Every structure is written in C-alpha cells, then in structure tokens.
Coordinates of C-alpha atoms in Angstrom, one line a residue:
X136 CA -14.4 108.7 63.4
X137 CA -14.5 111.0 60.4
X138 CA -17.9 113.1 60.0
X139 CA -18.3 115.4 57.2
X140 CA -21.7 117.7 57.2
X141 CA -22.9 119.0 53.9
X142 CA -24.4 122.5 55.2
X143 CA -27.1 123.9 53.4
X144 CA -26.7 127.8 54.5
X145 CA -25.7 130.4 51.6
X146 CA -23.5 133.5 53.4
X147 CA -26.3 135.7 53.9
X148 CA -28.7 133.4 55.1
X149 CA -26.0 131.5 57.6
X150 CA -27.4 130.4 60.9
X151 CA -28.6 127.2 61.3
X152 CA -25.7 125.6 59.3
X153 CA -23.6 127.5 61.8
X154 CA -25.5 126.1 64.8
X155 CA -26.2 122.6 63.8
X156 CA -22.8 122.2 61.4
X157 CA -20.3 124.1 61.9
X158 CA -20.4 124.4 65.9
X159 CA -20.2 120.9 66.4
X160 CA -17.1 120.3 63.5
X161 CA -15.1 123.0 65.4
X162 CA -15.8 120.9 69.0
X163 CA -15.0 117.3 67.1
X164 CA -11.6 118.8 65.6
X165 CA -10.7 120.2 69.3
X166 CA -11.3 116.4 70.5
X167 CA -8.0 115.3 69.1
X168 CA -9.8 111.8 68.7
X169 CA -12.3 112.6 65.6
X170 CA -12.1 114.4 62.6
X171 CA -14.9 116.6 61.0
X172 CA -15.1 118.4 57.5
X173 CA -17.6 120.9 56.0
X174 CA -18.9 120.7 52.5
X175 CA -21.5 123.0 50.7
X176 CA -24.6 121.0 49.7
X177 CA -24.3 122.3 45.9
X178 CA -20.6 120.7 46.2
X179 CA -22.3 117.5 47.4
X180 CA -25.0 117.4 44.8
X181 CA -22.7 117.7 41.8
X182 CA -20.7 115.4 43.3
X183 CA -17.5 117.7 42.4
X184 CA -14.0 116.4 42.8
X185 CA -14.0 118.5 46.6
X186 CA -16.4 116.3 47.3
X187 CA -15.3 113.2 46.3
X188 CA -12.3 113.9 48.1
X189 CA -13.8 114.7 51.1
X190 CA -16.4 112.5 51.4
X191 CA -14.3 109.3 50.8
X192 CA -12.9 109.0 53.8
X193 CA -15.8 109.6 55.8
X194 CA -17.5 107.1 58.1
X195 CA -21.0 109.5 58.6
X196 CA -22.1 112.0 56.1
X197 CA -24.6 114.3 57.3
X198 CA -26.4 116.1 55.1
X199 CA -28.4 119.3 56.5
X200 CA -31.8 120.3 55.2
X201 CA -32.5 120.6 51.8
X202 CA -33.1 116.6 50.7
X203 CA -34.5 117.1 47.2
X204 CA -32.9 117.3 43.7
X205 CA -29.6 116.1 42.7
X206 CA -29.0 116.1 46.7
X207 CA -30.8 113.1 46.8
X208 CA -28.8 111.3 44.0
X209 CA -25.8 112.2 45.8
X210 CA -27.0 110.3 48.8
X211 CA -27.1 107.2 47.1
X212 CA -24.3 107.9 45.4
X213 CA -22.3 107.3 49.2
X214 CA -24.8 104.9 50.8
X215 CA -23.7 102.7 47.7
X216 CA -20.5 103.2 49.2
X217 CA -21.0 102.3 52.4
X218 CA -21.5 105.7 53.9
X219 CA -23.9 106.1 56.9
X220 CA -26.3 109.3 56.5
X221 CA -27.9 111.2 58.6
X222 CA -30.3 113.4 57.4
X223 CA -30.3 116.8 60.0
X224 CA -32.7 119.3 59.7
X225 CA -34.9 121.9 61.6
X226 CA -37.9 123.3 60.0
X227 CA -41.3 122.2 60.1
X228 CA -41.3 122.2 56.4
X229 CA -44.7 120.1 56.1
X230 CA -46.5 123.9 58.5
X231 CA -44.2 126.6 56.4
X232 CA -46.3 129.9 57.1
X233 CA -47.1 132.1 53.7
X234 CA -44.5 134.9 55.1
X235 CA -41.6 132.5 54.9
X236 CA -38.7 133.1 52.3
X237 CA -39.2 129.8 51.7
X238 CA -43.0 128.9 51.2
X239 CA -42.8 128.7 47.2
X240 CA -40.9 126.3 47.5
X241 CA -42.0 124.1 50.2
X242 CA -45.6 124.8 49.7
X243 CA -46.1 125.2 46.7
X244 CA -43.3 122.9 44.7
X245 CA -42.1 126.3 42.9
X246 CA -38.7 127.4 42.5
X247 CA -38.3 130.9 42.2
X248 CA -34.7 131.3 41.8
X249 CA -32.5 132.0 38.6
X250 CA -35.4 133.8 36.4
X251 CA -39.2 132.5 35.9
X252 CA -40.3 130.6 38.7
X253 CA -40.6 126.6 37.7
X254 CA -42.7 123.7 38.8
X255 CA -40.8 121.0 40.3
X256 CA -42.3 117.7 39.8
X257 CA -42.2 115.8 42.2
X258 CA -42.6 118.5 44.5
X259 CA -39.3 119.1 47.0
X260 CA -41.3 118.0 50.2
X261 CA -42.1 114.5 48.6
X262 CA -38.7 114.3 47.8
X263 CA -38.0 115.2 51.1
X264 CA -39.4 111.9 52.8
X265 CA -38.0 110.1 49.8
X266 CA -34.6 111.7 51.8
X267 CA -35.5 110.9 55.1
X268 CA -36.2 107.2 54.0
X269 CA -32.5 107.3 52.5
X270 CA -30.8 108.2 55.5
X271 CA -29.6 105.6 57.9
X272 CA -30.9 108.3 60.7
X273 CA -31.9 111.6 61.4
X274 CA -31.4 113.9 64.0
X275 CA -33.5 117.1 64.8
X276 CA -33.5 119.8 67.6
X277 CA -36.9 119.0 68.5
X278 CA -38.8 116.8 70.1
X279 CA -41.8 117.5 68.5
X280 CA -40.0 117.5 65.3
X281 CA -39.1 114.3 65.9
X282 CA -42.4 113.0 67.0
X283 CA -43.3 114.3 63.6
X284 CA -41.3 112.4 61.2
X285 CA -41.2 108.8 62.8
X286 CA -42.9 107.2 60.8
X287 CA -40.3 107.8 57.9
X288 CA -37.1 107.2 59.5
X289 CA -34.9 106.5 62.8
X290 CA -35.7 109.9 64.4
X291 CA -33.4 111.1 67.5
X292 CA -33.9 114.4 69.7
X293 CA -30.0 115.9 69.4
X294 CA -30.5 119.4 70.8
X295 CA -28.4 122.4 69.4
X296 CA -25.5 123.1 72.2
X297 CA -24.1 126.5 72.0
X298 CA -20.4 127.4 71.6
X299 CA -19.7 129.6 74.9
X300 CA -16.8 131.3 74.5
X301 CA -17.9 133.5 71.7
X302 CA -20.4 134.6 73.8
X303 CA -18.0 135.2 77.2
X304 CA -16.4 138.1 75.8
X305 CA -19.0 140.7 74.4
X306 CA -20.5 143.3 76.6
X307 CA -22.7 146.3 76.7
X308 CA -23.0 149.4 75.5
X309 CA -23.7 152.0 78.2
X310 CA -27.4 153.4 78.2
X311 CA -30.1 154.5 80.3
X312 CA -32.6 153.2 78.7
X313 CA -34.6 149.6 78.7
X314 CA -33.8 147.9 76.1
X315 CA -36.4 145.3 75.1
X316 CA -34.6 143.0 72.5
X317 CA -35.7 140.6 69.5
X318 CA -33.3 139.2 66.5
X319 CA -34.6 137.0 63.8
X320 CA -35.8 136.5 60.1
X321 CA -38.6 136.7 58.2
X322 CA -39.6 133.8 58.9
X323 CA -40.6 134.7 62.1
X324 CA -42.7 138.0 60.7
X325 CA -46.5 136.5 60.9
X326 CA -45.6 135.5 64.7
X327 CA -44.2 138.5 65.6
X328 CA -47.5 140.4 65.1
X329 CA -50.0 137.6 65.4
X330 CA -49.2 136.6 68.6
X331 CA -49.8 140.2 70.2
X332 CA -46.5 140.7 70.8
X333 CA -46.4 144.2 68.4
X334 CA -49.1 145.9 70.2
X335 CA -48.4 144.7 73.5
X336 CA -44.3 146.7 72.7
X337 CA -46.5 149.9 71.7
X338 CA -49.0 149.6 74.9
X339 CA -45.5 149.3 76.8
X340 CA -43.3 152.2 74.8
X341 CA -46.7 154.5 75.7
X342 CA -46.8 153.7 79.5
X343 CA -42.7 154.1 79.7
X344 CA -40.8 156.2 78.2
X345 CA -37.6 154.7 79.0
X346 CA -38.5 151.7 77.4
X347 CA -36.6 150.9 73.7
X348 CA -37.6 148.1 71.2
X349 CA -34.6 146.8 69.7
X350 CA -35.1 144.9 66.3
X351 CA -32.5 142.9 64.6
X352 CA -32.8 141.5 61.2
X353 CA -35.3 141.9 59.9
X354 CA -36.4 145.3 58.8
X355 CA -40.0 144.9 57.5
X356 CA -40.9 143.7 61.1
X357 CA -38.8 147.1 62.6
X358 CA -40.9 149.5 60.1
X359 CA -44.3 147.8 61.0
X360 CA -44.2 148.5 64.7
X361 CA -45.9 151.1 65.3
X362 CA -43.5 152.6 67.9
X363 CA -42.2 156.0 67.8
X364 CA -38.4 156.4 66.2
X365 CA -37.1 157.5 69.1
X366 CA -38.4 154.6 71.1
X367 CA -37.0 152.0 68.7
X368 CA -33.8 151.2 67.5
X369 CA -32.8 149.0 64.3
X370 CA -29.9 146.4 63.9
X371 CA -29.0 145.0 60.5
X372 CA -27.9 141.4 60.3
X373 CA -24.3 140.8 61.5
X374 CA -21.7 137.8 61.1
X375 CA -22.2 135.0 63.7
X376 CA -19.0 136.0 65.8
X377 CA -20.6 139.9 65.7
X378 CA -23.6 138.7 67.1
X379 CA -23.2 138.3 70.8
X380 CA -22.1 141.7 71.0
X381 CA -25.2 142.8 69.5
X382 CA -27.3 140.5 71.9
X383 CA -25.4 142.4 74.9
X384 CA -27.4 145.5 74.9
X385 CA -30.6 143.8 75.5
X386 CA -32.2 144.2 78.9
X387 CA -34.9 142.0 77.9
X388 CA -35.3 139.2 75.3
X389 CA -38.7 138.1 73.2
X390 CA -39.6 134.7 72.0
X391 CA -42.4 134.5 70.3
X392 CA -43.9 131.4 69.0
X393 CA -47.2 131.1 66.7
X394 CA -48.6 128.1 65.3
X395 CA -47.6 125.0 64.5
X396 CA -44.4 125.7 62.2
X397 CA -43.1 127.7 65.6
X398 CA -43.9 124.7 68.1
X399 CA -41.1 123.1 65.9
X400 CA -38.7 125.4 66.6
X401 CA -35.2 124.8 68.6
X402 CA -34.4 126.3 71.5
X403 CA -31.3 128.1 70.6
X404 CA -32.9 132.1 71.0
X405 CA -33.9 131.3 74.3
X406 CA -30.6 129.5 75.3
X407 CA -29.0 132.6 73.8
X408 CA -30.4 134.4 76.1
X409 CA -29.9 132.9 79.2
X410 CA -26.2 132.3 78.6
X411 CA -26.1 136.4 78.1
X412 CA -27.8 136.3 81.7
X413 CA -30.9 138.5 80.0
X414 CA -33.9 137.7 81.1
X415 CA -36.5 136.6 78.5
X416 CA -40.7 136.3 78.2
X417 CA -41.6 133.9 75.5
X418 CA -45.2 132.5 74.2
X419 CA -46.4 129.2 75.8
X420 CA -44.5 126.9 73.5
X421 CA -43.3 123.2 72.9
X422 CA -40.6 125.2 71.6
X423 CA -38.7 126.4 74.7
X424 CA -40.8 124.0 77.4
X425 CA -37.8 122.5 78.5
X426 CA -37.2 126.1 79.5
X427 CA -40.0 126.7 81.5
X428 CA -38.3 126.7 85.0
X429 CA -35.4 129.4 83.5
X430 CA -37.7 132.4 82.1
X431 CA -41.0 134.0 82.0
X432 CA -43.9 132.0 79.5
X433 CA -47.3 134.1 78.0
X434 CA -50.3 133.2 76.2
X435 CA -50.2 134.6 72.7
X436 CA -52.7 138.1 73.8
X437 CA -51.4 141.7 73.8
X438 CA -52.7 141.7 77.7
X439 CA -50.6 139.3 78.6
X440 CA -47.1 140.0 76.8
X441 CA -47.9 143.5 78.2
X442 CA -48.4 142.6 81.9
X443 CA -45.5 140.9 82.0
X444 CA -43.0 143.6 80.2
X445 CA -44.1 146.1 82.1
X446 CA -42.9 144.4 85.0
X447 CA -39.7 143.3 83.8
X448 CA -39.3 147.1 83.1
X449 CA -40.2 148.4 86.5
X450 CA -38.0 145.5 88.6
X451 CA -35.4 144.9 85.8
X452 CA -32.6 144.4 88.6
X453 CA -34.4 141.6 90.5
X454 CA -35.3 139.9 87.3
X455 CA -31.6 140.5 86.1
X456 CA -30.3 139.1 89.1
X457 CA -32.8 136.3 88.6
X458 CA -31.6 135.7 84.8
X459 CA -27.8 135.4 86.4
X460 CA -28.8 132.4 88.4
X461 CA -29.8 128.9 87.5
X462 CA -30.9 129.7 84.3
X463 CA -27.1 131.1 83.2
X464 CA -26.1 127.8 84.8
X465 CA -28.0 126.2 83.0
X466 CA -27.6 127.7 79.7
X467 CA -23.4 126.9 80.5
X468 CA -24.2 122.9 80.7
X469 CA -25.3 123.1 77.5
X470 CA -21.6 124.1 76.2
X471 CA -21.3 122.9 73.0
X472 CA -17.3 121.1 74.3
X473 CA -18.9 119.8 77.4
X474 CA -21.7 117.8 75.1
X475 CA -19.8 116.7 72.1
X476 CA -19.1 113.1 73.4
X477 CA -23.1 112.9 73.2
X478 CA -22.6 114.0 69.6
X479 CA -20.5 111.9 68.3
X480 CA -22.1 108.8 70.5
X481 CA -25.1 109.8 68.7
X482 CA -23.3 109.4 65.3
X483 CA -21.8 105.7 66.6
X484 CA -24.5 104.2 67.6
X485 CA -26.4 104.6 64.2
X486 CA -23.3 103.7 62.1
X487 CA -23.0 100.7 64.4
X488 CA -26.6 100.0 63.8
X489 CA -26.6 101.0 59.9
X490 CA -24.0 97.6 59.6
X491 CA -25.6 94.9 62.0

C-alpha cells in the first residue's frame, strides 16, 4: 500500500503533524511491505507538480487538519481519481477557546495572516464538514472526538502511538531540586490558570522550597505565574528529537484539562510521560481516562492540585518507583513499530470499503 499524508504543521508550529504524520510514515517505510510519503498541505492545495507526482501513485491520501480553501478542491481533484481520503485531524475546532492562536479563524471565519485580516465566506469550519463529507473516512485520537463528528462521516478512534527510541536515550541533568514540569502552547494558556493549576504551583513553591516550576513553550504562561525567579525555570521551544531531553529533568509532570476543547484532546502529554517513567497529576478528563489506572487524576480547584503536589514532592521516590511500573509498561505497548499493522489495517479496511 502507498499512503501519502499531506501535513498541515508550518516549522515553528510542528507537533501534531509530527505525531499524527510523520511518526507513522517513518514506521510504514521501516515495514519493507508499504510505502509512505509526506507532502505540505499548501503543495496539495495548488496542486503543484510535487504533488502530482506524489500523489499519483497513492492508494490513501490523508489529509491532516485544515479542510477548507483550495484544500478542499484538491480533494476532489484525487477522489475523481480514484483516491481514498481520509480526513485526520485533532482539535475540537467547533469549542476553540478565545486564547487560541487559532480562534480568528475557526471562530470567527477571519483570516489574519498576510496583512488586513479578511472574511472568509463560507466560513473555514463550514467548509470543514463540507471536508469531512469528502473523505471516504476519518480518523481522530479521540474518542470523544469521534463521538463528535459522526454524524458527518465514517469516524474511527486511531490513537497517537509514540516513537520510543527517541525517547530511550535522553537523560537528566543532575539537580537537587523538584522539578515540577509542564510543555505546551498557547493554546493550552486559559486552562493552565483556570483550572487552579497556577495558584495551586505558588501555594506549593511557598510550602517547599525545593520545589521548581519548569515551563516550556510557552512564555506568556512562564511570566504569569506568580512564582518567584528562583523557584521557576523557563524552556523555549525545541525541535522534536531535542525534546525528550528537555522532558528528562522533570520529576513531576502536569496535565491540565479545561472545558470542552480540552476533553478533546489526545493523550500523547500524558503517554509522554509515562514512557519517561515521570510520574504525572492531571485534571479529571475524557482526555487521558484511558489513563486513569497509570497516574494521579484532580478536580479542576487549587486545593486539590495542591494536595496532591505536595505529596508527590514529599514521597517523590515511592511515586517514581511507582511511575517505573505498569504505567512505563504500558506507555512501551503503545510503540509506535509495535502498532503500525493497526495503522495501516485501519487504512485497508476503508479503501476496501471506499470501492465495494
């Protein structure tokens, strides 16, 4: 079988095309038996003689995210062709909080990019559906995601696996401290603070002092904590292959989830985690249930997060030893080479069902 995904990730935003693209091309191509390509979605959507080329000889096309503009012509263009598509995609775009990068557009139907912001008409999220009806199938990493978007097409639950041997050889810098940990976007800066999380890390950075708050990514959610400098420590972004060496120095991970946009969320920060052997405390979530049994879960109030940290702080070695158990066992099934079969079985039984 030949797959090409069309990522939708620009270089300084790359994350989810890594996860949900180019992780699972790399374990295809080590198969021996299948074949997959990448293509950038603005390739796609012209329709440029790369992607005539590559797209050709494809028996699935998926096409990652963004289904609106010439994107959707381009779709047709191949299903014309005999193509099977799969739309994948892994935002709640339909619950897009006001603090995301991206609520302009998905909220509002304004693009704000190249000069004075314009109106799109129709709006990207109707053209969205329009996308989703388009596509032979989609595939989502989350259930409730796909509960969510039945009604438009042939929804299935294909969970993000995570590539383990980039992750097998980081380690730790040396310190003496406790390093409470957190990486993300801005898209994750409303729940950050709204589920309690920020004052429940100052509560804890008052009651002990060896206690750190490590914050990568984003920086407006590193200058809002109120935490003193010396009890906080800033990461910038870093390259995908840089970033399990980052993850290393945290003694304790955070997951916080807020609303209905994060319900929707994949599991893949959590997973992270575990297959680090660090042990995490995340919001009551649909986001990491399937988790539940591997970590430490808190309702969204600065009481709660703060019970629980300050715990993890004073018995770190029992709850490291903990986080070393099933839940790194667990975290290694989920090996991106040990699940590709499911992946690509995925991708055969809609293209055998896209023909009958």
């Amino acid at each position: 079988m030949k797959i090409v995904y069309v990522y939708a990730d620009e270089q300084g935003e790359w994350n989810s095309s890594e996860w949900r693209c180019a992780v699972p091309a790399r374990a295809i191509n080590q198969t021996g038996h299948h074949r997959a390509d990448l293509l950038n979605l603005i390739d796609f959507g012209a329709n440029t003689p790369l992607a005539q080329t590559v797209c050709a000889d494809a028996d699935v096309i998926v096409v990652q995210r963004k289904l609106y503009g010439p994107v959707l012509s381009a779709m047709q263009h191949w299903k014309a062709r005999d193509k099977v598509l799969i739309a994948d995609f892994d935002n709640a775009y339909q619950f897009i909080p006001d603090t995301h990068p991206e609520y302009a557009l998905w909220a509002l139907g304004i693009d704000k990019r190249g000069g004075l912001p314009v109106k799109l008409d129709p709006p990207p999220l109707k053209e969205f559906q329009w996308g989703l009806r388009l596509a032979h199938a989609v595939t989502v990493p989350s259930k409730r995601l796909a509960d969510d978007w039945q009604a438009y097409a042939n929804v299935r639950y294909l969970p993000d696996f995570i590539e383990v041997r980039n992750y097998e050889l980081a380690w730790a810098t040396p310190h003496d401290s406790v390093i409470i940990g957190w990486g993300g976007g801005a898209s994750y800066r409303k729940s950050f603070f709204a589920s309690g999380l920020g004052t429940a890390l100052q509560n804890v950075c008052r009651a002990r002092p060896q206690a750190k708050i490590m914050i990568c990514g984003d920086a407006q959610i590193f200058d809002q904590l109120a935490v003193s400098n010396d009890q906080k420590i800033y990461q910038p972004w870093v390259p995908y292959l840089d970033w399990p060496q980052v993850l290393g120095n945290f003694d304790i991970g955070l997951a916080p989830f807020v609303g209905e946009y994060d319900q929707r969320r994949s599991w893949r920060k959590v997973l992270e985690y575990m297959l680090m052997k660090i042990p995490w405390v995340a919001s009551e979530s649909p986001a990491c249930f399937d988790l539940r049994g591997y970590g430490w879960r808190v309702h969204n109030t600065p009481g709660a997060w703060e019970r629980v940290l300050l715990d993890m702080v004073d018995n770190l070695p029992a709850y490291k030893q903990e986080a070393a158990g099933e839940a790194y066992l667990f975290a290694l099934g989920q090996n991106i080479e040990e699940n590709v079969e499911l992946i690509i079985n995925t991708y055969a039984g809609i293209y055998d069902q896209a023909f009958v």
